[in-house]
Amino acid sequence: MTAPVAVPQKFALAPEAATQRSTLRIANMCCPVEEALIRKRLGGMQEVADLSFDLLNRKLSVAHVPDALPAVLAALADVGMAGLPDAPAQQAADPAAGKSWFAENRKLLLGGACALAAELCALALGDHSLLPAAFALVAIALSGVETYRKGFIALRHLSLNINALMALAVTGAVLIGQWPEAAMVMVLFGIAEAIEARSLDRARRAVQSLMAMAPETATVRTVSGWQPLPVAGVAIGSIVRVRPAERIPLDGVVTAGASAVDQAPITGESVPVDKAAGDALFAGSVNQHGELEFRTTAAASDSTLARIVRTVQEAQASRAPMQRFVDQFAAWYTPAVVAIAMAVAVLPPLLAGADWFTWIYRALVMLVVACPCALVISTPVTLVSGLTAAARRGILVKGGRFLEGGGKLRVLALDKTGTLTRGKPAVTDFIALVGTREEQLRRAAALAARSDHPVSHAVAVHAAQLRELPEVTGFAAQPGRGVSGHVEGRLLQMGNHRLVEEAGACSPELEAQLAALEEQGKTAIVLVEGKVPQAVIGVADTVRPESAEAVAALKRLGVHPVMLTGDNAHTARAIARQVGIEEVRSELLPHDKLAAITQLQAGGVAVGMVGDGANDAPALARADCGFAMGAAGTDAAIDTADVALMDDDPRKLPAFIALSRRTRSVLRQNIVLAIAIKGVFLGLTVAGEATLWMAVFADMGTSLLVVFNGLRLLRTARAGR
């Protein structure tokens, strides 16, 4: 199996040319052999601008000029890769569904019996008897027609893939009279290919099983009563009922009933979550004991589960650094070994008078050994297994390079609010400095109600018993400081210590009050009118119970945790002590967090950033790997983060880093194994100790080994490791 041909992603289209994208389903495209052939054929077309492959789902996305789709389909048919425009109905189609491996490969097994008969006849009657040759021809015809067809197409397009190499090797063996061995080699290759295809189907099914978690029908309230309807036809805003033990079919918000819901398929949470009116539900999760009614908030194609599946599918099509290295290595390795094989066949007989038969045979063995099949296929299978394993734990990874790069992190910067803490602070102190407490609380709550900041929300909730709040005009948010607006005709500001200092409202007495609150780990904010402080408000956030465990696990992995927060130094240090973080950087604005990440990266250190808010976006983008917390609750997080934790459990951070390191370890194991076995058999071939059938076992056996080794990552996900 040869590596994908190195062709540019953007071809010769003029910049102003308009393009459209078509997704094609290609039944015969299942591994890098076919990808290489398609890249080479379509890469030379002026009408094609970009190619994106999804080998596991056998899909090809083509960006092309309008009206060029027929030409693209014709080019695919020319290389034996006939494609059809993708449709949702096709996604469920699986020709192998319900069939056993033996039922799928009856002709191949019959060919194996003929190959064995050829071997036995050759032993009884001699290699030059007609009967072994007849059995061998039948065996090759039964098991090798498809290999010859694909090999001929590859040679016609000057591509040296495994089918071309096997066709040449078997044909060469026939021409030198090695009939039984030629037949056995073709049969063994066919069996190994069939086993490999079955193994790859497992990785494909692992991704498809994510989408299968959502039921196909939903019980919807209609004018005629409760009716089961296909989920694809349920409109947003419909009322859906789900009984105990049923899977929730669509995303929504509970309108009636109470129950516990197992959200492990979406968020990876190990225990069911209590749900009541107003709580969010996710498609694919399982209702436990009570009946629920909920209002749908997203179409089936745009549910959290559907977005997870799309992200995993898009991520497995991206190339990780190690995968790019393998592709580049294989691109020159195969032609080089083929050239060496030709030299082995010709030079010893010409220069040293050696036996032609012996050295041609050795060259044929080298052709089989030459294919870097195991090397090329090891990386995508391993990466897809790792991506799927992460998704099963509620960790959504945006691409193979982030899965591979996560294991390189040596520093992890963590935002405080919403990451290490619950992100839902509550008012603990309200001290009126001017006027009455109720008067100042009413004014503070009026400002707070206009802001979406967690601290403002806490103030608004604290004043929820106040029925009417004064009107606010000219409201403005001051990032990293607070808010301002006109309340009852007065310009008021409410914010942190920095805002108070900039307003010129600081005094020794106020400083003492703020310090007293901050020493207790509370966030202190001040309501200011002009230069006169009106009220001091103490707000406290609670640490997540899992945070200390997560930080300890990071340290065991050799990752240095750093807290980056916009909160004051006293509060930041108090929270840091509770979770076990020694390095704290506080009172940071968004650009300060960005600068901190850049500083931590000095000397090439790989740094990750964990956050949950828009103010963390610059730092998340600058970090080597950005983590978004609680992505199941926000639409934007899945689209913007490198890695999204579907719930708010920080323990998933060390779990992801550990999974990343296991993935990198398996990738290295597979590459070393593939190269080492190739090297050993190339040496044995030159020494005359290897045969054709041994070469097939070495090549395809190694492919199976690396596939099974990569699939181990799926088993560790099920075991919860």
XYZ file of C-alpha atoms in Angstrom, residues 157-546:
390
model
C -1.737 5.930 -13.821
C 1.912 5.325 -12.827
C 1.072 4.579 -9.192
C 2.972 1.892 -7.286
C 0.466 0.687 -4.715
C 0.054 -2.725 -3.082
C -2.286 -4.001 -5.809
C 0.217 -3.105 -8.547
C 3.100 -4.692 -6.617
C 1.146 -7.887 -5.908
C 0.016 -8.164 -9.530
C 3.609 -7.821 -10.720
C 4.898 -10.295 -8.136
C 2.295 -12.974 -8.897
C 2.679 -12.518 -12.657
C 6.461 -12.811 -12.294
C 6.097 -16.000 -10.240
C 3.852 -17.498 -12.932
C 6.316 -16.571 -15.694
C 9.187 -18.354 -13.929
C 7.006 -21.421 -13.355
C 6.246 -21.028 -9.641
C 2.552 -21.839 -10.097
C 1.621 -23.158 -6.613
C 3.487 -20.366 -4.856
C 1.936 -17.698 -7.093
C -1.535 -19.031 -6.259
C -0.862 -19.260 -2.546
C 0.563 -15.724 -2.455
C -2.543 -14.301 -4.145
C -4.872 -16.181 -1.802
C -2.936 -15.185 1.317
C -2.948 -11.571 0.190
C -6.699 -11.690 -0.417
C -7.383 -13.229 2.997
C -5.167 -10.701 4.753
C -6.885 -7.836 2.886
C -10.305 -9.163 3.906
C -9.277 -9.464 7.570
C -7.781 -5.978 7.473
C -10.964 -4.539 5.949
C -13.011 -6.202 8.696
C -10.698 -4.724 11.330
C -11.002 -1.243 9.847
C -14.785 -1.644 9.875
C -14.529 -1.837 13.655
C -13.002 1.628 13.793
C -15.674 2.843 11.363
C -18.467 1.365 13.466
C -17.013 2.970 16.601
C -17.606 6.405 15.075
C -21.003 5.473 13.628
C -22.136 4.065 16.989
C -21.944 7.570 18.461
C -24.758 8.747 16.189
C -26.745 5.556 16.765
C -27.178 6.565 20.411
C -30.052 8.871 19.474
C -33.377 7.100 18.733
C -34.917 7.447 15.276
C -38.386 8.413 16.549
C -39.754 10.766 19.198
C -43.113 10.856 20.958
C -44.403 14.340 20.056
C -47.506 16.199 21.251
C -49.698 17.028 18.260
C -53.263 18.264 17.786
C -54.261 14.592 17.641
C -52.462 13.702 20.874
C -49.076 12.065 21.448
C -47.688 10.614 18.207
C -44.392 8.822 17.377
C -42.651 10.838 14.633
C -39.258 10.554 12.917
C -36.795 12.822 14.735
C -35.707 14.362 11.435
C -39.198 15.837 11.050
C -39.635 17.221 14.568
C -39.695 21.026 14.506
C -37.820 23.173 16.996
C -40.159 24.156 19.822
C -42.151 20.907 19.746
C -43.108 19.229 23.030
C -41.655 15.714 23.338
C -42.326 13.053 25.968
C -39.749 10.522 27.122
C -40.570 7.632 29.453
C -38.272 5.918 31.984
C -35.388 3.902 30.437
C -35.871 5.616 27.050
C -33.154 7.545 25.256
C -33.774 11.245 24.800
C -34.227 11.812 21.045
C -33.449 15.549 20.714
C -31.856 18.437 22.577
C -34.323 20.389 24.669
C -35.364 22.006 27.941
C -37.560 20.221 30.495
C -41.074 21.663 30.749
C -42.703 19.080 33.032
C -41.664 16.173 35.210
C -38.542 15.273 37.161
C -36.042 12.470 36.738
C -32.368 11.563 36.725
C -30.685 11.377 33.329
C -27.585 9.405 32.404
C -25.556 11.884 30.326
C -22.438 9.697 30.060
C -22.748 9.292 26.256
C -22.552 13.088 25.849
C -20.638 14.527 28.785
C -18.881 11.441 30.154
C -20.351 12.043 33.640
C -20.207 8.847 35.662
C -23.427 9.398 37.647
C -26.924 10.413 36.470
C -27.836 14.096 36.728
C -31.122 15.236 38.310
C -33.384 17.080 35.870
C -36.420 19.259 36.517
C -38.268 22.070 34.760
C -35.849 24.468 33.089
C -32.930 22.021 32.881
C -31.259 21.159 29.580
C -31.447 17.706 27.992
C -29.131 16.249 25.355
C -30.036 13.815 22.583
C -28.564 10.362 23.211
C -28.713 10.558 27.015
C -30.882 8.045 28.909
C -33.868 8.908 31.123
C -33.730 6.907 34.334
C -36.912 6.688 36.404
C -39.389 9.539 35.846
C -41.396 10.684 32.847
C -40.211 13.947 31.293
C -41.718 16.402 28.865
C -39.404 18.851 27.144
C -39.402 21.537 24.474
C -36.923 20.864 21.653
C -34.237 23.504 21.135
C -32.394 22.096 18.102
C -33.124 20.021 15.025
C -31.871 16.434 14.922
C -29.111 17.421 12.509
C -27.900 20.178 14.847
C -28.113 18.488 18.239
C -25.117 18.386 20.557
C -24.696 14.700 19.681
C -24.811 15.419 15.944
C -22.191 18.151 16.347
C -19.996 15.743 18.315
C -20.211 13.148 15.540
C -19.445 15.741 12.843
C -16.463 16.998 14.809
C -15.058 13.485 15.275
C -15.521 12.724 11.577
C -13.848 15.976 10.547
C -11.065 15.455 13.067
C -10.199 11.978 11.800
C -9.758 13.412 8.299
C -7.125 15.884 9.516
C -3.470 14.867 9.485
C -1.417 14.779 12.661
C 2.334 15.560 12.535
C 3.319 11.901 12.842
C 0.885 10.979 10.075
C 2.385 13.595 7.767
C 5.842 12.198 8.524
C 4.688 8.682 7.652
C 3.140 9.858 4.387
C 6.307 11.707 3.388
C 8.484 8.734 4.304
C 6.328 6.280 2.358
C 6.265 8.569 -0.695
C 9.962 7.954 -1.405
C 10.344 4.574 0.315
C 8.241 2.531 -2.136
C 9.859 3.790 -5.372
C 13.291 3.361 -3.775
C 12.645 -0.275 -2.814
C 11.135 -1.032 -6.240
C 14.283 0.379 -7.868
C 16.415 -1.793 -5.571
C 14.304 -4.841 -6.489
C 14.919 -4.184 -10.192
C 18.637 -3.910 -9.503
C 18.553 -7.180 -7.532
C 16.866 -8.925 -10.466
C 19.304 -7.680 -13.115
C 22.706 -6.752 -11.707
C 23.898 -10.052 -10.105
C 23.184 -12.104 -13.285
C 24.697 -9.447 -15.575
C 27.730 -8.537 -13.492
C 28.507 -11.783 -11.696
C 26.896 -14.421 -13.896
C 24.490 -15.417 -11.102
C 21.411 -17.518 -11.745
C 18.630 -15.439 -13.303
C 15.840 -17.510 -11.742
C 17.198 -17.076 -8.209
C 17.637 -13.326 -8.384
C 14.384 -12.628 -10.225
C 12.599 -14.618 -7.520
C 14.310 -12.573 -4.817
C 13.319 -9.384 -6.616
C 9.677 -10.539 -6.679
C 9.829 -11.140 -2.930
C 11.188 -7.622 -2.481
C 8.265 -6.207 -4.469
C 5.858 -7.678 -1.936
C 7.949 -6.510 1.006
C 8.296 -3.038 -0.536
C 4.736 -1.902 0.188
C 4.548 0.363 3.284
C 0.983 -0.786 3.946
C 1.379 -1.289 7.683
C 3.255 1.970 8.076
C 0.668 4.075 6.251
C -2.425 2.504 7.760
C -1.166 2.500 11.361
C -1.543 6.239 11.931
C -5.151 6.883 10.807
C -6.490 3.818 12.633
C -4.681 4.777 15.836
C -5.782 8.406 15.667
C -9.424 7.544 14.959
C -9.416 5.081 17.858
C -7.990 7.769 20.135
C -10.486 10.403 18.947
C -13.403 8.027 19.459
C -12.103 6.950 22.876
C -11.949 10.609 23.895
C -15.484 11.294 22.600
C -16.813 8.375 24.650
C -15.444 10.098 27.749
C -17.046 13.428 26.918
C -13.820 14.914 25.520
C -14.185 16.342 22.028
C -10.897 16.744 20.120
C -10.884 18.918 17.001
C -8.112 17.071 15.141
C -5.378 14.478 15.201
C -2.683 17.070 15.774
C -4.302 18.150 19.051
C -4.729 14.542 20.165
C -1.062 13.911 19.434
C 0.100 17.278 20.778
C -1.775 17.034 24.083
C 0.781 14.570 25.392
C 3.563 17.128 24.870
C 2.054 19.699 27.244
C 4.352 20.603 30.121
C 2.428 23.607 31.469
C -1.342 23.971 31.781
C -2.772 27.417 32.483
C -6.207 27.362 34.108
C -8.745 30.131 34.430
C -10.251 30.277 37.911
C -13.927 31.142 37.540
C -15.932 28.392 35.872
C -12.891 26.130 35.547
C -11.503 25.461 39.020
C -14.592 26.932 40.686
C -18.240 26.371 39.930
C -18.507 29.738 38.225
C -21.731 30.568 40.099
C -20.737 33.014 42.826
C -23.158 34.218 45.465
C -23.301 37.466 47.427
C -21.972 36.958 50.967
C -21.642 40.587 52.120
C -23.478 43.798 51.200
C -22.307 46.906 53.067
C -24.060 50.209 52.336
C -21.656 53.122 52.792
C -24.190 55.831 51.885
C -27.947 55.721 52.465
C -29.880 52.543 53.239
C -28.994 48.978 52.311
C -32.207 48.503 50.305
C -31.633 51.696 48.339
C -28.076 50.761 47.334
C -29.024 47.129 46.647
C -31.785 48.296 44.291
C -29.355 50.516 42.355
C -26.628 47.827 42.225
C -29.129 45.210 41.079
C -30.388 47.499 38.298
C -26.856 47.656 36.854
C -26.174 43.972 37.494
C -29.335 42.871 35.688
C -27.956 44.321 32.442
C -24.695 42.313 32.581
C -24.014 38.638 31.857
C -20.897 38.492 34.057
C -21.148 35.807 36.824
C -20.489 38.348 39.595
C -23.214 40.660 38.280
C -25.541 37.681 38.018
C -24.893 36.909 41.700
C -25.865 40.470 42.656
C -29.032 40.263 40.541
C -30.013 36.938 42.121
C -29.326 38.332 45.607
C -31.800 41.136 44.900
C -34.422 38.883 43.326
C -36.902 39.684 46.117
C -37.027 43.311 44.963
C -40.004 43.570 42.646
C -39.217 46.713 40.699
C -35.789 47.994 39.742
C -35.003 51.486 38.450
C -34.403 51.932 34.733
C -30.825 52.002 33.428
C -29.752 54.149 30.473
C -26.391 54.421 28.757
C -25.329 51.011 30.061
C -21.746 49.990 29.170
C -19.517 47.052 30.072
C -15.876 47.765 30.893
C -13.964 44.508 30.250
C -11.769 43.540 33.166
C -13.185 46.307 35.342
C -16.989 46.305 35.674
C -20.087 48.086 34.353
C -21.504 51.613 34.268
C -24.811 53.345 33.506
C -27.231 56.086 34.487
C -29.613 55.014 37.254
C -32.277 57.488 38.353
C -30.345 60.198 36.513
C -27.044 59.428 38.266
C -23.951 57.965 36.607
C -22.996 54.875 38.582
C -20.111 52.454 38.168
C -19.836 49.012 39.741
C -16.697 46.942 39.524
C -13.431 45.740 40.944
C -10.509 47.388 42.693
C -9.036 48.606 39.413
C -12.237 50.432 38.463
C -12.350 52.098 41.905
C -8.761 53.298 41.554
C -9.364 54.657 38.045
C -12.447 56.480 39.338
C -10.338 58.096 42.072
C -12.642 56.715 44.797
C -10.011 54.892 46.859
C -9.442 55.733 50.510
C -7.612 53.982 53.371
C -10.940 52.982 54.934
C -12.250 51.505 51.670
C -8.934 49.726 51.052
C -9.203 48.105 54.478
C -12.738 46.882 53.810
C -11.765 45.437 50.434
C -8.659 43.765 51.883
C -10.705 42.160 54.666
C -13.072 40.582 52.139
C -10.279 39.527 49.791
C -8.322 37.897 52.633
C -11.324 35.602 53.042
C -11.071 34.549 49.388
C -14.033 36.683 48.370
C -14.325 38.946 45.360
C -14.958 42.521 46.458
C -16.778 44.957 44.168
C -17.765 48.530 44.816
C -20.721 50.646 43.697
C -19.384 54.150 42.948
C -21.055 57.452 42.111
C -18.514 59.948 40.817
C -15.645 59.605 43.295
C -17.822 58.509 46.197
C -18.152 54.784 47.015
C -21.779 53.893 47.740
C -21.609 50.207 48.723
C -19.151 47.342 49.078
C -20.271 43.897 47.937
C -18.542 40.624 48.792
C -19.046 37.718 46.394
C -17.658 34.209 46.833
C -17.338 31.345 44.409
C -17.014 27.732 45.525
C -14.292 25.382 44.394
C -15.358 22.370 42.386
C -14.872 19.239 44.514
C -12.960 17.608 41.620
